[in-house]
Structures are given as C-alpha cells and as structure tokens.
Amino acid sequence: QVQLVESGGGSVQAGGSLRLSCVGSGYTNRRNCMAWFRQTPGKEREGVAGFYTGTGRGYYADFVKGRFTISQDNAKNTVYLQMNSLKPEDTAMYYCAANFLCGPITALKEGDFDYWGQGTQVTVSS
C-alpha cells in the first residue's frame, strides 16, 4: 500500500524559510513523478513544483520560481520542498503527490497524480 507522509510545515514570518519533507513507502518504482501541490480554503488545489525522477529535472509554477526548490533523496524515499523568501500568499495546506506511470513533467495537473499525502500546513505572516 502506497503511503506519502508530509512534515515540516509551520508558521514563519514573511521572508523566512521552511523545508517540507514527504516520505514515501509501499513502492519500489524508481522512475516516477513526485510533486507538491497546495490549497487554501475555497480555492482549487494548485501545483507548486514537481519532477520526474528519471531525469531529476524540476518543474515549477511561475509564482515559486527562484524561491522554491524540489529535490529527492532516493535512499530515504523522501522528496523535499525547500521554500525560501516566503510570502503571506504562500500560506496554504501543502500536499505531496505521486504518479508511477509518467514521464518528464510539462505541467502540474491534479488529475495526473494518483497518490496523495494528508498535507502539512504552512502559514506565513506579514
């Protein structure tokens, strides 16, 4: 059974940093797509960052380019989201997602991902 467990959320002031972690279990496929999405109440879930582990190349939403970095540690089955220069508008619940039948990411679409974590809250105050 595939499980994704996020951690690392919290409260931070604007301009600060947080690193989110997503630990995966229940799968052995090393070529997959991992991504981070976020959602605020009343809004649709939106893609933040993702990458295809076959290349390790990251894909970022325009609103986080230059501030967020997605990375992985294969040995630990963990995906990270380093978030720097945080803004109040980054406040949201952040979710980790996985797709085990994929190729290089050219867009972040919620429907392309089959497995989801429970989310971790990020709150940025001004």
PDB file of C-alpha atoms in Angstrom:
ATOM      1  CA  GLN A   1       0.000   0.000   0.000  1.00  0.00           C
ATOM      2  CA  VAL A   2       1.464   3.314  -1.107  1.00  0.00           C
ATOM      3  CA  GLN A   3       1.718   5.957   1.578  1.00  0.00           C
ATOM      4  CA  LEU A   4       3.003   9.516   1.464  1.00  0.00           C
ATOM      5  CA  VAL A   5       3.591  11.366   4.717  1.00  0.00           C
ATOM      6  CA  GLU A   6       4.398  15.070   4.753  1.00  0.00           C
ATOM      7  CA  SER A   7       6.067  17.026   7.515  1.00  0.00           C
ATOM      8  CA  GLY A   8       7.902  20.289   8.036  1.00  0.00           C
ATOM      9  CA  GLY A   9       5.058  22.750   7.889  1.00  0.00           C
ATOM     10  CA  GLY A  10       4.675  25.511  10.417  1.00  0.00           C
ATOM     11  CA  SER A  11       4.406  29.235  10.970  1.00  0.00           C
ATOM     12  CA  VAL A  12       7.011  31.657   9.732  1.00  0.00           C
ATOM     13  CA  GLN A  13       7.314  35.360   9.062  1.00  0.00           C
ATOM     14  CA  ALA A  14       7.462  36.752   5.580  1.00  0.00           C
ATOM     15  CA  GLY A  15      10.922  36.381   4.096  1.00  0.00           C
ATOM     16  CA  GLY A  16      11.598  33.234   6.103  1.00  0.00           C
ATOM     17  CA  SER A  17      12.197  29.660   5.010  1.00  0.00           C
ATOM     18  CA  LEU A  18      10.764  26.220   5.573  1.00  0.00           C
ATOM     19  CA  ARG A  19      11.639  22.786   4.246  1.00  0.00           C
ATOM     20  CA  LEU A  20       8.856  20.304   3.682  1.00  0.00           C
ATOM     21  CA  SER A  21       9.518  16.580   3.559  1.00  0.00           C
ATOM     22  CA  CYS A  22       7.483  13.782   2.032  1.00  0.00           C
ATOM     23  CA  VAL A  23       8.405  10.223   2.969  1.00  0.00           C
ATOM     24  CA  GLY A  24       7.063   7.547   0.647  1.00  0.00           C
ATOM     25  CA  SER A  25       6.529   3.872   1.329  1.00  0.00           C
ATOM     26  CA  GLY A  26       4.906   0.866  -0.281  1.00  0.00           C
ATOM     27  CA  TYR A  27       6.504   1.229  -3.713  1.00  0.00           C
ATOM     28  CA  THR A  28       9.768   0.341  -5.369  1.00  0.00           C
ATOM     29  CA  ASN A  29       9.398   2.116  -8.704  1.00  0.00           C
ATOM     30  CA  ARG A  30      12.344   4.464  -9.020  1.00  0.00           C
ATOM     31  CA  ARG A  31      11.067   6.185 -12.144  1.00  0.00           C
ATOM     32  CA  ASN A  32       8.082   8.222 -11.061  1.00  0.00           C
ATOM     33  CA  CYS A  33       6.770  11.742 -10.822  1.00  0.00           C
ATOM     34  CA  MET A  34       6.669  13.432  -7.449  1.00  0.00           C
ATOM     35  CA  ALA A  35       5.068  16.788  -6.851  1.00  0.00           C
ATOM     36  CA  TRP A  36       3.907  19.323  -4.332  1.00  0.00           C
ATOM     37  CA  PHE A  37       0.520  20.976  -4.528  1.00  0.00           C
ATOM     38  CA  ARG A  38      -1.133  23.479  -2.240  1.00  0.00           C
ATOM     39  CA  GLN A  39      -4.639  24.509  -1.385  1.00  0.00           C
ATOM     40  CA  THR A  40      -6.345  27.288   0.550  1.00  0.00           C
ATOM     41  CA  PRO A  41      -9.973  27.212   1.703  1.00  0.00           C
ATOM     42  CA  GLY A  42     -12.394  27.896  -1.095  1.00  0.00           C
ATOM     43  CA  LYS A  43      -9.788  27.517  -3.829  1.00  0.00           C
ATOM     44  CA  GLU A  44      -8.743  24.695  -6.084  1.00  0.00           C
ATOM     45  CA  ARG A  45      -5.587  22.765  -5.425  1.00  0.00           C
ATOM     46  CA  GLU A  46      -2.694  24.173  -7.446  1.00  0.00           C
ATOM     47  CA  GLY A  47       0.600  22.687  -8.490  1.00  0.00           C
ATOM     48  CA  VAL A  48       3.707  24.169  -6.912  1.00  0.00           C
ATOM     49  CA  ALA A  49       6.647  22.017  -8.024  1.00  0.00           C
ATOM     50  CA  GLY A  50       7.379  18.568  -9.359  1.00  0.00           C
ATOM     51  CA  PHE A  51       9.917  16.425 -11.089  1.00  0.00           C
ATOM     52  CA  TYR A  52      10.358  13.174 -12.929  1.00  0.00           C
ATOM     53  CA  THR A  53      12.835  11.001 -11.089  1.00  0.00           C
ATOM     54  CA  GLY A  54      14.104   9.578 -14.372  1.00  0.00           C
ATOM     55  CA  THR A  55      15.844  12.877 -15.077  1.00  0.00           C
ATOM     56  CA  GLY A  56      15.733  14.647 -11.717  1.00  0.00           C
ATOM     57  CA  ARG A  57      14.681  17.780 -13.536  1.00  0.00           C
ATOM     58  CA  GLY A  58      12.382  20.084 -11.619  1.00  0.00           C
ATOM     59  CA  TYR A  59       9.260  21.851 -12.879  1.00  0.00           C
ATOM     60  CA  TYR A  60       7.979  24.920 -11.068  1.00  0.00           C
ATOM     61  CA  ALA A  61       4.905  27.062 -11.083  1.00  0.00           C
ATOM     62  CA  ASP A  62       5.749  30.627 -12.097  1.00  0.00           C
ATOM     63  CA  PHE A  63       4.787  32.007  -8.704  1.00  0.00           C
ATOM     64  CA  VAL A  64       7.528  29.990  -6.927  1.00  0.00           C
ATOM     65  CA  LYS A  65      10.345  30.065  -9.470  1.00  0.00           C
ATOM     66  CA  GLY A  66      13.549  31.263  -7.901  1.00  0.00           C
ATOM     67  CA  ARG A  67      12.180  30.781  -4.379  1.00  0.00           C
ATOM     68  CA  PHE A  68      11.293  27.081  -4.050  1.00  0.00           C
ATOM     69  CA  THR A  69      13.422  24.033  -4.857  1.00  0.00           C
ATOM     70  CA  ILE A  70      12.246  20.445  -5.130  1.00  0.00           C
ATOM     71  CA  SER A  71      14.707  17.630  -4.532  1.00  0.00           C
ATOM     72  CA  GLN A  72      14.810  13.989  -3.560  1.00  0.00           C
ATOM     73  CA  ASP A  73      16.800  11.511  -1.571  1.00  0.00           C
ATOM     74  CA  ASN A  74      16.283   8.125  -3.196  1.00  0.00           C
ATOM     75  CA  ALA A  75      17.955   6.248  -0.367  1.00  0.00           C
ATOM     76  CA  LYS A  76      15.376   7.662   2.055  1.00  0.00           C
ATOM     77  CA  ASN A  77      12.424   7.618  -0.356  1.00  0.00           C
ATOM     78  CA  THR A  78      11.977  11.260   0.526  1.00  0.00           C
ATOM     79  CA  VAL A  79      11.070  14.309  -1.521  1.00  0.00           C
ATOM     80  CA  TYR A  80      11.791  17.786  -0.205  1.00  0.00           C
ATOM     81  CA  LEU A  81      10.455  21.230  -0.943  1.00  0.00           C
ATOM     82  CA  GLN A  82      12.808  23.972   0.164  1.00  0.00           C
ATOM     83  CA  MET A  83      10.824  27.195   0.412  1.00  0.00           C
ATOM     84  CA  ASN A  84      12.715  30.467   0.705  1.00  0.00           C
ATOM     85  CA  SER A  85      11.598  34.096   0.662  1.00  0.00           C
ATOM     86  CA  LEU A  86       8.156  33.044   1.804  1.00  0.00           C
ATOM     87  CA  LYS A  87       5.253  35.411   1.278  1.00  0.00           C
ATOM     88  CA  PRO A  88       1.881  35.631   3.052  1.00  0.00           C
ATOM     89  CA  GLU A  89       0.249  34.386  -0.154  1.00  0.00           C
ATOM     90  CA  ASP A  90       2.196  31.131   0.203  1.00  0.00           C
ATOM     91  CA  THR A  91       0.000  30.297   3.189  1.00  0.00           C
ATOM     92  CA  ALA A  92      -1.779  27.036   2.389  1.00  0.00           C
ATOM     93  CA  MET A  93      -2.030  23.341   3.085  1.00  0.00           C
ATOM     94  CA  TYR A  94       0.747  21.646   1.147  1.00  0.00           C
ATOM     95  CA  TYR A  95       0.298  18.158  -0.260  1.00  0.00           C
ATOM     96  CA  CYS A  96       2.759  15.654  -1.637  1.00  0.00           C
ATOM     97  CA  ALA A  97       1.644  13.609  -4.633  1.00  0.00           C
ATOM     98  CA  ALA A  98       2.982  10.719  -6.708  1.00  0.00           C
ATOM     99  CA  ASN A  99       2.407   9.237 -10.142  1.00  0.00           C
ATOM    100  CA  PHE A 100       4.132   5.956 -11.026  1.00  0.00           C
ATOM    101  CA  LEU A 101       3.255   5.942 -14.731  1.00  0.00           C
ATOM    102  CA  CYS A 102       4.682   9.153 -16.058  1.00  0.00           C
ATOM    103  CA  GLY A 103       7.419  10.888 -17.978  1.00  0.00           C
ATOM    104  CA  PRO A 104       9.035  14.329 -17.780  1.00  0.00           C
ATOM    105  CA  ILE A 105       6.645  16.878 -16.289  1.00  0.00           C
ATOM    106  CA  THR A 106       5.470  19.701 -18.531  1.00  0.00           C
ATOM    107  CA  ALA A 107       2.565  20.795 -16.351  1.00  0.00           C
ATOM    108  CA  LEU A 108       1.229  20.124 -12.858  1.00  0.00           C
ATOM    109  CA  LYS A 109      -2.277  18.749 -13.051  1.00  0.00           C
ATOM    110  CA  GLU A 110      -4.017  17.342 -10.001  1.00  0.00           C
ATOM    111  CA  GLY A 111      -5.666  14.612 -12.034  1.00  0.00           C
ATOM    112  CA  ASP A 112      -2.323  13.217 -13.190  1.00  0.00           C
ATOM    113  CA  PHE A 113      -1.383  12.138  -9.670  1.00  0.00           C
ATOM    114  CA  ASP A 114      -2.794   9.010  -8.081  1.00  0.00           C
ATOM    115  CA  TYR A 115      -1.411   9.080  -4.568  1.00  0.00           C
ATOM    116  CA  TRP A 116      -1.614  11.876  -2.031  1.00  0.00           C
ATOM    117  CA  GLY A 117      -0.393  12.620   1.446  1.00  0.00           C
ATOM    118  CA  GLN A 118      -2.507  14.097   4.214  1.00  0.00           C
ATOM    119  CA  GLY A 119      -0.988  17.552   3.925  1.00  0.00           C
ATOM    120  CA  THR A 120       1.058  19.873   6.100  1.00  0.00           C
ATOM    121  CA  GLN A 121       0.031  23.441   6.923  1.00  0.00           C
ATOM    122  CA  VAL A 122       2.253  26.389   6.060  1.00  0.00           C
ATOM    123  CA  THR A 123       1.365  29.798   7.483  1.00  0.00           C
ATOM    124  CA  VAL A 124       3.313  32.916   6.548  1.00  0.00           C
ATOM    125  CA  SER A 125       2.632  36.099   8.487  1.00  0.00           C
ATOM    126  CA  SER A 126       3.411  39.601   7.298  1.00  0.00           C
TER     127      SER A 126
END
